[in-house]
Amino acid sequence: MDPQAFIRLSIGSLGLRCAGIEGSTGRSRTQKPPSPFVCEIRLRGFPVQTSSVPLISSTEAIPDVENVATSFYLEESDLKALLAPGCFYNTHAGLEIVVFSGRKGSHCGVGIKRQQIGIFKIQVSPEWQEGKPLTLFSGWIGIGKRKPENGRAVAELHLRVKLDPDPRYVFQFEDVTTLSPQIVQLQGSIKQPIFSVKFTKDRVSQIEPLSNYWCGSTISDMEMERRERKGWKVKIHDLSGSAVAAAFITTPFVPSSGCDWVARSNPGAWLILRPDACRPESWQPWGKLEAWRERGLRDSVCFRFHVLSEAREGGELLMSEIFLSAEKGGEFFIDTERHMRTANTAASPLPSPQSSGDFGALTPVAGGFVMSCRVQGEGKRSKPLVQLALRHVTCVEDAAIFMALAAAVDLSIEACRPFRRKIRRAFRHSF
């Protein structure tokens, strides 16, 4: 398998020194406390990221260089677009970091106006395409207004901007998961078959290697399907036909008391398995995916994924908690940095996987991007698109386990639809 070239543009080690603010200049402690500082991090073609900027009280202090505020992941097409001249100017795109005092919003119905402190810019250059580690900037720099007496900047921003190669494998399900499609690896315009999917909806109890973990169901009519969804199973096969990963529902998707949808209080759950290296024809639990529905102006399907790790107390390591639009779908991801910057994720911090035990047979890592899976909303013909970080894949079987997880995410969109809604004919016939 050949990976695609991606680069990671990270911005971190943020800090601000401002003349005239107590703590930076030693002014009276009776001075009014400073407003909070935030910055908007902008790169053309990507959503604007927002991060707090701590005030540095000492002239000798330096923010932690390992503290990353945000990251952008760029593939070859992104770099070409950034290097292309704009419509009304000839210069390339640039990274902009705009620092503000105060926050947007309102208080007691009165709008709060924030003040721009200054802006830092770095122009995109062809060297970004070289795929080598590169520190674009590290240290202090003056931004915004300058003092008339000496020309020095009133505010100084500390930051570190770095480029790192981050190659990925990219996979695509060639059809909807319930139709047992092939999975191909994408490399430019080339599609190479790598896996095949076998989806089944268990109606009768079967004896097979999964039976130690599987609770067979005997759903025999559509009325049962309207009250509970269980017995769904996915196996991932390699090109030789051997099963190399699996996922199946362990907790049925059923309506919670007093409503007609799967609620947070009683989520449905999948178990993700990989072959046991020590016992042929046996399987070992690798992860658990829970899913439920949140009602609101726009319904969301919520996912919570744990890696099952014997090395951790309690045996579970939370790796992701994501809200996706029930109507439009979205991107499920495992990224220990990005997770903390997503507005709809859990408030508690996620630990980084530190050993191969945390990801089954995968290589040691220090956090960051692991995988992403883009799926469509309910009732749509979803063909999941999966990206995997190269450093997490040492063999085909490592990739297969994430394909099983992606299939479970995709199927959960349908499993979490309201129960009183009519079942789509296309989905019914796909079993």
CSV table of C-alpha atoms in Angstrom, one decimal:
chain,number,residue,atom,x,y,z
A,1,MET,CA,0.0,0.0,0.0
A,2,ASP,CA,1.4,3.4,-1.0
A,3,PRO,CA,0.4,6.4,1.1
A,4,GLN,CA,-0.7,9.8,-0.1
A,5,ALA,CA,1.4,12.9,0.8
A,6,PHE,CA,-0.1,15.1,3.4
A,7,ILE,CA,1.5,17.8,5.5
A,8,ARG,CA,0.5,19.1,9.0
A,9,LEU,CA,0.7,22.8,9.5
A,10,SER,CA,0.7,23.4,13.3
A,11,ILE,CA,0.4,26.7,15.2
A,12,GLY,CA,1.2,26.7,18.9
A,13,SER,CA,3.3,28.0,21.8
A,14,LEU,CA,1.0,31.1,21.8
A,15,GLY,CA,1.5,33.9,24.3
A,16,LEU,CA,1.1,37.7,24.4
A,17,ARG,CA,3.0,40.5,26.0
A,18,CYS,CA,1.3,44.0,26.0
A,19,ALA,CA,2.8,47.3,27.2
A,20,GLY,CA,0.3,49.0,29.5
A,21,ILE,CA,-1.1,45.8,31.0
A,22,GLU,CA,-0.2,45.0,34.6
A,23,GLY,CA,2.0,42.0,34.8
A,24,SER,CA,3.8,42.9,31.6
A,25,THR,CA,4.9,46.3,32.6
A,26,GLY,CA,4.6,46.3,36.4
A,27,ARG,CA,1.8,48.9,36.6
A,28,SER,CA,-0.3,49.3,39.7
A,29,ARG,CA,-2.3,46.3,40.8
A,30,THR,CA,-5.3,48.5,41.1
A,31,GLN,CA,-5.5,48.7,37.3
A,32,LYS,CA,-8.6,47.0,35.8
A,33,PRO,CA,-7.9,43.4,34.9
A,34,PRO,CA,-7.2,42.9,31.2
A,35,SER,CA,-9.8,41.5,28.8
A,36,PRO,CA,-9.3,38.0,27.6
A,37,PHE,CA,-7.2,37.6,24.5
A,38,VAL,CA,-8.2,35.3,21.6
A,39,CYS,CA,-6.9,34.8,18.1
A,40,GLU,CA,-8.4,33.8,14.8
A,41,ILE,CA,-6.2,31.5,12.7
A,42,ARG,CA,-7.1,31.8,9.0
A,43,LEU,CA,-5.9,29.9,6.0
A,44,ARG,CA,-7.8,30.2,2.7
A,45,GLY,CA,-10.1,27.3,1.9
A,46,PHE,CA,-10.2,26.1,5.5
A,47,PRO,CA,-12.6,26.9,8.4
A,48,VAL,CA,-11.4,29.7,10.7
A,49,GLN,CA,-9.9,28.3,13.9
A,50,THR,CA,-10.2,30.2,17.2
A,51,SER,CA,-7.8,29.9,20.2
A,52,SER,CA,-7.2,31.7,23.5
A,53,VAL,CA,-3.9,33.5,23.8
A,54,PRO,CA,-2.5,33.6,27.4
A,55,LEU,CA,-1.0,36.8,28.7
A,56,ILE,CA,2.6,36.4,29.6
A,57,SER,CA,3.5,38.2,32.8
A,58,SER,CA,7.3,37.9,32.7
A,59,THR,CA,9.7,39.1,30.1
A,60,GLU,CA,11.8,36.0,30.6
A,61,ALA,CA,8.9,33.5,30.3
A,62,ILE,CA,8.4,31.5,27.1
A,63,PRO,CA,5.2,29.5,26.3
A,64,ASP,CA,5.5,25.8,26.0
A,65,VAL,CA,6.8,25.0,22.5
A,66,GLU,CA,4.9,21.6,22.6
A,67,ASN,CA,1.5,23.3,23.2
A,68,VAL,CA,-0.4,23.2,19.8
A,69,ALA,CA,-3.3,25.6,19.4
A,70,THR,CA,-4.5,24.2,16.1
A,71,SER,CA,-3.4,22.3,13.0
A,72,PHE,CA,-4.3,22.2,9.4
A,73,TYR,CA,-3.8,19.1,7.3
A,74,LEU,CA,-3.0,19.8,3.7
A,75,GLU,CA,-2.9,17.4,0.7
A,76,GLU,CA,-1.4,18.1,-2.7
A,77,SER,CA,-4.5,19.7,-4.1
A,78,ASP,CA,-4.8,22.0,-1.1
A,79,LEU,CA,-1.2,23.2,-1.6
A,80,LYS,CA,-1.8,23.9,-5.3
A,81,ALA,CA,-4.9,25.9,-4.5
A,82,LEU,CA,-3.0,28.0,-1.9
A,83,LEU,CA,-0.1,28.6,-4.3
A,84,ALA,CA,-2.4,29.7,-7.1
A,85,PRO,CA,-2.8,33.5,-7.5
A,86,GLY,CA,-6.0,35.0,-6.1
A,87,CYS,CA,-8.7,36.4,-8.3
A,88,PHE,CA,-7.8,40.1,-7.7
A,89,TYR,CA,-4.2,39.9,-6.7
A,90,ASN,CA,-1.1,38.0,-7.7
A,91,THR,CA,0.3,37.0,-4.4
A,92,HIS,CA,-0.1,33.5,-2.9
A,93,ALA,CA,-2.4,32.8,0.0
A,94,GLY,CA,-1.0,33.2,3.5
A,95,LEU,CA,-1.5,32.1,7.0
A,96,GLU,CA,-3.0,34.9,9.2
A,97,ILE,CA,-3.2,35.0,13.0
A,98,VAL,CA,-5.3,37.9,14.1
A,99,VAL,CA,-5.2,38.7,17.9
A,100,PHE,CA,-8.2,40.4,19.6
A,101,SER,CA,-8.8,41.8,23.1
A,102,GLY,CA,-12.3,40.8,24.3
A,103,ARG,CA,-14.8,38.3,22.8
A,104,LYS,CA,-17.6,38.6,20.3
A,105,GLY,CA,-21.1,38.3,21.7
A,106,SER,CA,-23.4,40.3,24.0
A,107,HIS,CA,-24.0,40.9,27.7
A,108,CYS,CA,-27.4,41.8,29.0
A,109,GLY,CA,-28.5,42.5,25.4
A,110,VAL,CA,-25.6,45.0,24.8
A,111,GLY,CA,-23.1,44.0,22.1
A,112,ILE,CA,-19.5,43.6,23.2
A,113,LYS,CA,-17.1,45.1,20.8
A,114,ARG,CA,-13.7,43.4,20.6
A,115,GLN,CA,-10.6,45.3,19.7
A,116,GLN,CA,-8.0,44.0,17.2
A,117,ILE,CA,-4.5,44.0,18.8
A,118,GLY,CA,-2.6,43.0,15.7
A,119,ILE,CA,-2.0,40.5,13.0
A,120,PHE,CA,0.8,38.1,12.1
A,121,LYS,CA,1.2,36.7,8.5
A,122,ILE,CA,3.2,34.1,6.7
A,123,GLN,CA,2.9,33.7,3.0
A,124,VAL,CA,2.5,30.2,1.5
A,125,SER,CA,5.7,29.3,-0.5
A,126,PRO,CA,6.7,26.5,-2.8
A,127,GLU,CA,8.9,25.0,-0.1
A,128,TRP,CA,5.7,23.9,1.6
A,129,GLN,CA,5.5,21.2,-1.1
A,130,GLU,CA,8.9,19.7,-0.4
A,131,GLY,CA,7.5,17.3,2.3
A,132,LYS,CA,10.2,18.0,4.8
A,133,PRO,CA,10.0,19.1,8.5
A,134,LEU,CA,10.3,22.9,8.5
A,135,THR,CA,9.9,25.5,11.2
A,136,LEU,CA,8.4,28.6,9.6
A,137,PHE,CA,8.6,30.8,12.7
A,138,SER,CA,9.4,30.4,16.3
A,139,GLY,CA,9.7,33.2,18.9
A,140,TRP,CA,8.5,36.7,19.7
A,141,ILE,CA,7.3,39.2,17.1
A,142,GLY,CA,5.8,42.7,17.4
A,143,ILE,CA,2.2,43.1,16.1
A,144,GLY,CA,-0.2,46.1,15.9
A,145,LYS,CA,0.4,49.6,17.0
A,146,ARG,CA,3.9,51.0,17.8
A,147,LYS,CA,5.1,53.4,20.4
A,148,PRO,CA,5.7,56.8,18.9
A,149,GLU,CA,8.8,57.5,21.1
A,150,ASN,CA,10.8,54.4,20.0
A,151,GLY,CA,8.9,52.6,17.3
A,152,ARG,CA,8.6,49.4,19.3
A,153,ALA,CA,5.4,47.4,19.1
A,154,VAL,CA,2.9,47.8,21.9
A,155,ALA,CA,2.1,44.1,21.7
A,156,GLU,CA,4.4,41.1,21.1
A,157,LEU,CA,3.1,37.7,20.1
A,158,HIS,CA,4.9,34.5,20.8
A,159,LEU,CA,4.2,31.5,18.5
A,160,ARG,CA,5.6,28.6,16.7
A,161,VAL,CA,4.5,27.7,13.2
A,162,LYS,CA,5.8,24.3,11.9
A,163,LEU,CA,5.3,22.0,8.9
A,164,ASP,CA,5.6,18.3,9.3
A,165,PRO,CA,5.0,15.5,6.8
A,166,ASP,CA,2.0,13.4,7.7
A,167,PRO,CA,1.4,10.8,5.0
A,168,ARG,CA,-1.9,9.0,5.0
A,169,TYR,CA,-3.6,6.0,3.4
A,170,VAL,CA,-6.9,6.9,1.8
A,171,PHE,CA,-9.7,4.3,1.3
A,172,GLN,CA,-13.2,4.4,-0.2
A,173,PHE,CA,-16.2,2.1,0.2
A,174,GLU,CA,-17.3,1.6,-3.4
A,175,ASP,CA,-21.0,1.2,-2.4
A,176,VAL,CA,-23.2,1.5,0.7
A,177,THR,CA,-22.1,-0.7,3.5
A,178,THR,CA,-25.3,-2.8,3.6
A,179,LEU,CA,-24.5,-4.0,0.0
A,180,SER,CA,-21.2,-5.6,1.1
A,181,PRO,CA,-19.0,-3.5,-1.2
A,182,GLN,CA,-15.3,-3.6,-2.0
A,183,ILE,CA,-13.0,-1.2,-0.3
A,184,VAL,CA,-10.4,0.4,-2.6
A,185,GLN,CA,-7.3,2.4,-1.8
A,186,LEU,CA,-7.1,5.8,-3.6
A,187,GLN,CA,-3.8,7.0,-5.0
A,188,GLY,CA,-4.5,9.8,-7.3
A,189,SER,CA,-6.7,8.5,-10.1
A,190,ILE,CA,-5.8,4.9,-9.3
A,191,LYS,CA,-8.2,2.7,-7.3
A,192,GLN,CA,-6.7,-0.5,-5.9
A,193,PRO,CA,-9.0,-3.1,-4.3
A,194,ILE,CA,-7.7,-3.9,-0.8
A,195,PHE,CA,-10.7,-5.3,1.2
A,196,SER,CA,-14.2,-6.6,0.8
A,197,VAL,CA,-17.1,-6.0,3.2
A,198,LYS,CA,-19.6,-8.7,4.2
A,199,PHE,CA,-22.6,-7.3,5.9
A,200,THR,CA,-25.2,-9.6,7.5
A,201,LYS,CA,-28.3,-9.1,9.6
A,202,ASP,CA,-28.5,-12.1,11.8
A,203,ARG,CA,-32.0,-13.7,11.8
A,204,VAL,CA,-31.1,-17.1,13.1
A,205,SER,CA,-28.4,-18.2,15.6
A,206,GLN,CA,-25.2,-19.3,14.0
A,207,ILE,CA,-22.2,-21.1,15.3
A,208,GLU,CA,-19.0,-19.5,14.2
A,209,PRO,CA,-15.7,-18.1,15.8
A,210,LEU,CA,-17.6,-14.9,16.8
A,211,SER,CA,-20.1,-16.8,18.8
A,212,ASN,CA,-18.2,-16.2,22.1
A,213,TYR,CA,-19.0,-12.5,21.7
A,214,TRP,CA,-22.2,-12.6,19.6
A,215,CYS,CA,-25.7,-12.7,21.0
A,216,GLY,CA,-27.8,-14.0,18.1
A,217,SER,CA,-31.2,-12.5,17.4
A,218,THR,CA,-34.3,-13.9,15.7
A,219,ILE,CA,-35.9,-10.8,14.2
A,220,SER,CA,-38.5,-12.1,11.8
A,221,ASP,CA,-40.7,-9.2,10.8
A,222,MET,CA,-40.7,-5.5,10.2
A,223,GLU,CA,-42.6,-4.8,13.4
A,224,MET,CA,-39.6,-6.0,15.4
A,225,GLU,CA,-37.3,-3.9,13.2
A,226,ARG,CA,-39.4,-0.8,14.2
A,227,ARG,CA,-38.8,-1.5,17.9
A,228,GLU,CA,-35.2,-2.6,17.9
A,229,ARG,CA,-32.2,-2.8,15.6
A,230,LYS,CA,-29.9,-5.6,16.5
A,231,GLY,CA,-28.1,-8.5,14.8
A,232,TRP,CA,-26.1,-6.3,12.4
A,233,LYS,CA,-22.7,-7.6,11.7
A,234,VAL,CA,-19.8,-6.6,9.4
A,235,LYS,CA,-16.7,-8.6,8.5
A,236,ILE,CA,-13.8,-7.2,6.6
A,237,HIS,CA,-12.0,-9.6,4.3
A,238,ASP,CA,-8.6,-9.3,2.6
A,239,LEU,CA,-7.9,-10.1,-1.0
A,240,SER,CA,-7.4,-13.8,-0.1
A,241,GLY,CA,-10.9,-14.0,1.4
A,242,SER,CA,-9.6,-14.2,5.0
A,243,ALA,CA,-11.6,-12.3,7.6
A,244,VAL,CA,-9.2,-9.7,9.1
A,245,ALA,CA,-11.6,-7.5,11.2
A,246,ALA,CA,-15.2,-7.5,12.3
A,247,ALA,CA,-17.8,-5.3,14.0
A,248,PHE,CA,-21.2,-6.3,15.5
A,249,ILE,CA,-23.9,-4.8,17.6
A,250,THR,CA,-23.6,-5.8,21.2
A,251,THR,CA,-26.2,-3.5,22.7
A,252,PRO,CA,-29.4,-3.2,20.5
A,253,PHE,CA,-30.5,0.2,19.2
A,254,VAL,CA,-33.9,0.6,20.9
A,255,PRO,CA,-36.1,3.5,21.7
A,256,SER,CA,-35.6,4.9,25.2
A,257,SER,CA,-38.5,5.2,27.6
A,258,GLY,CA,-40.9,8.0,26.7
A,259,CYS,CA,-39.5,8.6,23.2
A,260,ASP,CA,-39.1,7.0,19.8
A,261,TRP,CA,-35.3,7.3,19.4
A,262,VAL,CA,-32.1,5.9,20.8
A,263,ALA,CA,-31.2,8.3,23.6
A,264,ARG,CA,-27.9,9.1,25.4
A,265,SER,CA,-29.2,7.3,28.5
A,266,ASN,CA,-29.3,4.0,26.6
A,267,PRO,CA,-27.0,4.1,23.6
A,268,GLY,CA,-26.6,1.3,21.1
A,269,ALA,CA,-23.1,-0.2,21.0
A,270,TRP,CA,-20.8,-2.0,18.6
A,271,LEU,CA,-17.8,-4.2,19.5
A,272,ILE,CA,-14.9,-4.0,17.1
A,273,LEU,CA,-12.7,-7.1,16.8
A,274,ARG,CA,-9.4,-8.2,15.3
A,275,PRO,CA,-8.1,-11.7,14.9
A,276,ASP,CA,-6.3,-13.2,17.9
A,277,ALA,CA,-2.6,-13.7,16.9
A,278,CYS,CA,-2.2,-16.4,19.4
A,279,ARG,CA,-5.3,-18.4,18.7
A,280,PRO,CA,-6.2,-19.2,15.1
A,281,GLU,CA,-9.9,-18.8,14.2
A,282,SER,CA,-10.4,-16.7,17.4
A,283,TRP,CA,-11.1,-13.0,17.8
A,284,GLN,CA,-10.0,-10.4,20.3
A,285,PRO,CA,-12.0,-7.3,21.3
A,286,TRP,CA,-10.2,-4.1,20.1
A,287,GLY,CA,-12.7,-1.2,20.6
A,288,LYS,CA,-16.3,-0.2,21.5
A,289,LEU,CA,-18.4,2.3,19.6
A,290,GLU,CA,-21.5,3.7,21.2
A,291,ALA,CA,-24.1,5.8,19.3
A,292,TRP,CA,-27.3,7.7,20.1
A,293,ARG,CA,-29.4,10.5,18.9
A,294,GLU,CA,-29.7,14.0,20.2
A,295,ARG,CA,-33.0,15.9,19.3
A,296,GLY,CA,-33.1,19.6,18.6
A,297,LEU,CA,-33.6,22.1,15.9
A,298,ARG,CA,-31.2,19.9,13.8
A,299,ASP,CA,-30.9,16.4,15.1
A,300,SER,CA,-27.4,14.9,15.6
A,301,VAL,CA,-26.1,11.4,15.8
A,302,CYS,CA,-23.5,11.2,18.5
A,303,PHE,CA,-20.6,8.7,18.7
A,304,ARG,CA,-18.3,7.8,21.6
A,305,PHE,CA,-15.4,5.5,20.8
A,306,HIS,CA,-13.2,3.6,23.3
A,307,VAL,CA,-10.1,1.5,22.7
A,308,LEU,CA,-10.2,-1.6,24.9
A,309,SER,CA,-6.8,-1.7,26.6
A,310,GLU,CA,-5.7,-4.2,29.2
A,311,ALA,CA,-2.8,-1.8,30.1
A,312,ARG,CA,-5.3,0.9,31.3
A,313,GLU,CA,-7.2,0.9,34.6
A,314,GLY,CA,-10.8,0.1,33.8
A,315,GLY,CA,-9.8,-1.4,30.4
A,316,GLU,CA,-11.2,1.4,28.3
A,317,LEU,CA,-9.5,4.5,26.8
A,318,LEU,CA,-11.8,7.2,25.4
A,319,MET,CA,-10.5,8.3,22.0
A,320,SER,CA,-13.3,10.2,20.4
A,321,GLU,CA,-16.7,11.8,21.1
A,322,ILE,CA,-18.3,13.3,18.0
A,323,PHE,CA,-21.7,14.9,17.1
A,324,LEU,CA,-22.6,14.5,13.4
A,325,SER,CA,-25.6,16.0,11.6
A,326,ALA,CA,-28.3,13.3,11.2
A,327,GLU,CA,-29.4,14.9,8.0
A,328,LYS,CA,-26.1,15.7,6.3
A,329,GLY,CA,-23.7,13.3,8.0
A,330,GLY,CA,-20.1,14.5,8.5
A,331,GLU,CA,-16.7,13.4,9.7
A,332,PHE,CA,-16.0,11.0,12.5
A,333,PHE,CA,-12.4,11.3,13.5
A,334,ILE,CA,-9.8,10.2,16.1
A,335,ASP,CA,-7.4,13.1,16.7
A,336,THR,CA,-6.4,13.9,20.2
A,337,GLU,CA,-5.5,17.5,19.4
A,338,ARG,CA,-8.4,18.4,17.1
A,339,HIS,CA,-10.9,16.8,19.6
A,340,MET,CA,-10.3,19.5,22.1
A,341,ARG,CA,-10.9,22.2,19.6
A,342,THR,CA,-14.3,20.9,18.4
A,343,ALA,CA,-17.2,22.8,19.9
A,344,ASN,CA,-19.5,19.8,20.1
A,345,THR,CA,-17.1,17.3,21.7
A,346,ALA,CA,-16.8,16.3,25.4
A,347,ALA,CA,-15.4,18.9,27.8
A,348,SER,CA,-13.0,16.5,29.4
A,349,PRO,CA,-9.5,16.1,27.9
A,350,LEU,CA,-8.6,13.0,26.0
A,351,PRO,CA,-5.4,11.1,26.8
A,352,SER,CA,-3.0,10.4,23.9
A,353,PRO,CA,-2.3,6.7,23.0
A,354,GLN,CA,1.2,6.0,24.3
A,355,SER,CA,1.8,2.4,23.6
A,356,SER,CA,1.0,-0.4,21.1
A,357,GLY,CA,-1.3,-1.8,23.7
A,358,ASP,CA,-3.6,1.3,23.4
A,359,PHE,CA,-4.2,0.5,19.7
A,360,GLY,CA,-4.0,-3.2,19.6
A,361,ALA,CA,-1.1,-4.1,17.2
A,362,LEU,CA,-0.4,-0.5,16.2
A,363,THR,CA,2.8,1.3,16.6
A,364,PRO,CA,3.7,3.7,19.5
A,365,VAL,CA,2.5,7.3,18.9
A,366,ALA,CA,2.4,10.6,20.8
A,367,GLY,CA,-1.1,11.7,19.8
A,368,GLY,CA,-2.4,13.7,16.9
A,369,PHE,CA,-4.3,12.5,13.9
A,370,VAL,CA,-5.2,8.8,13.8
A,371,MET,CA,-8.1,8.4,11.4
A,372,SER,CA,-11.1,10.1,9.8
A,373,CYS,CA,-14.2,8.7,8.2
A,374,ARG,CA,-16.7,10.8,6.2
A,375,VAL,CA,-20.2,9.5,6.0
A,376,GLN,CA,-23.6,10.8,4.6
A,377,GLY,CA,-26.8,11.5,6.5
A,378,GLU,CA,-29.6,9.1,7.1
A,379,GLY,CA,-31.4,7.7,4.1
A,380,LYS,CA,-28.6,8.7,1.7
A,381,ARG,CA,-26.3,6.4,-0.3
A,382,SER,CA,-23.2,6.7,1.9
A,383,LYS,CA,-19.9,5.5,0.6
A,384,PRO,CA,-17.5,6.1,3.6
A,385,LEU,CA,-14.2,7.8,2.8
A,386,VAL,CA,-11.5,6.8,5.3
A,387,GLN,CA,-8.1,8.3,5.9
A,388,LEU,CA,-5.5,6.7,8.2
A,389,ALA,CA,-2.2,8.1,9.5
A,390,LEU,CA,0.7,6.1,8.0
A,391,ARG,CA,2.4,5.8,11.4
A,392,HIS,CA,-0.5,3.8,12.8
A,393,VAL,CA,-0.4,1.1,10.0
A,394,THR,CA,2.3,-1.5,9.9
A,395,CYS,CA,0.3,-4.1,7.9
A,396,VAL,CA,-2.9,-4.7,6.1
A,397,GLU,CA,-4.6,-6.0,9.2
A,398,ASP,CA,-4.0,-2.7,11.0
A,399,ALA,CA,-5.9,-0.9,8.3
A,400,ALA,CA,-8.7,-3.4,8.3
A,401,ILE,CA,-9.7,-2.8,11.9
A,402,PHE,CA,-10.3,0.9,11.1
A,403,MET,CA,-12.5,-0.2,8.1
A,404,ALA,CA,-14.6,-2.2,10.5
A,405,LEU,CA,-14.9,0.9,12.7
A,406,ALA,CA,-15.8,3.1,9.7
A,407,ALA,CA,-18.5,0.6,8.7
A,408,ALA,CA,-20.0,0.7,12.3
A,409,VAL,CA,-20.1,4.5,12.2
A,410,ASP,CA,-21.8,4.5,8.8
A,411,LEU,CA,-24.4,1.9,9.9
A,412,SER,CA,-25.1,3.8,13.2
A,413,ILE,CA,-26.5,6.7,11.2
A,414,GLU,CA,-29.4,4.4,10.1
A,415,ALA,CA,-29.6,2.6,13.4
A,416,CYS,CA,-30.2,5.9,15.2
A,417,ARG,CA,-33.1,7.1,13.0
A,418,PRO,CA,-36.4,7.6,14.8
A,419,PHE,CA,-38.4,4.4,15.1
A,420,ARG,CA,-41.8,5.6,14.1
A,421,ARG,CA,-40.5,6.9,10.7
A,422,LYS,CA,-41.2,4.7,7.8
A,423,ILE,CA,-38.2,2.6,6.8
A,424,ARG,CA,-36.8,3.4,3.4
A,425,ARG,CA,-37.5,0.8,0.8
A,426,ALA,CA,-34.0,0.9,-0.5
A,427,PHE,CA,-32.5,0.3,2.9
A,428,ARG,CA,-35.0,-2.5,3.6
A,429,HIS,CA,-34.1,-4.3,0.4
A,430,SER,CA,-30.4,-4.0,1.0
A,431,PHE,CA,-30.3,-6.7,3.7
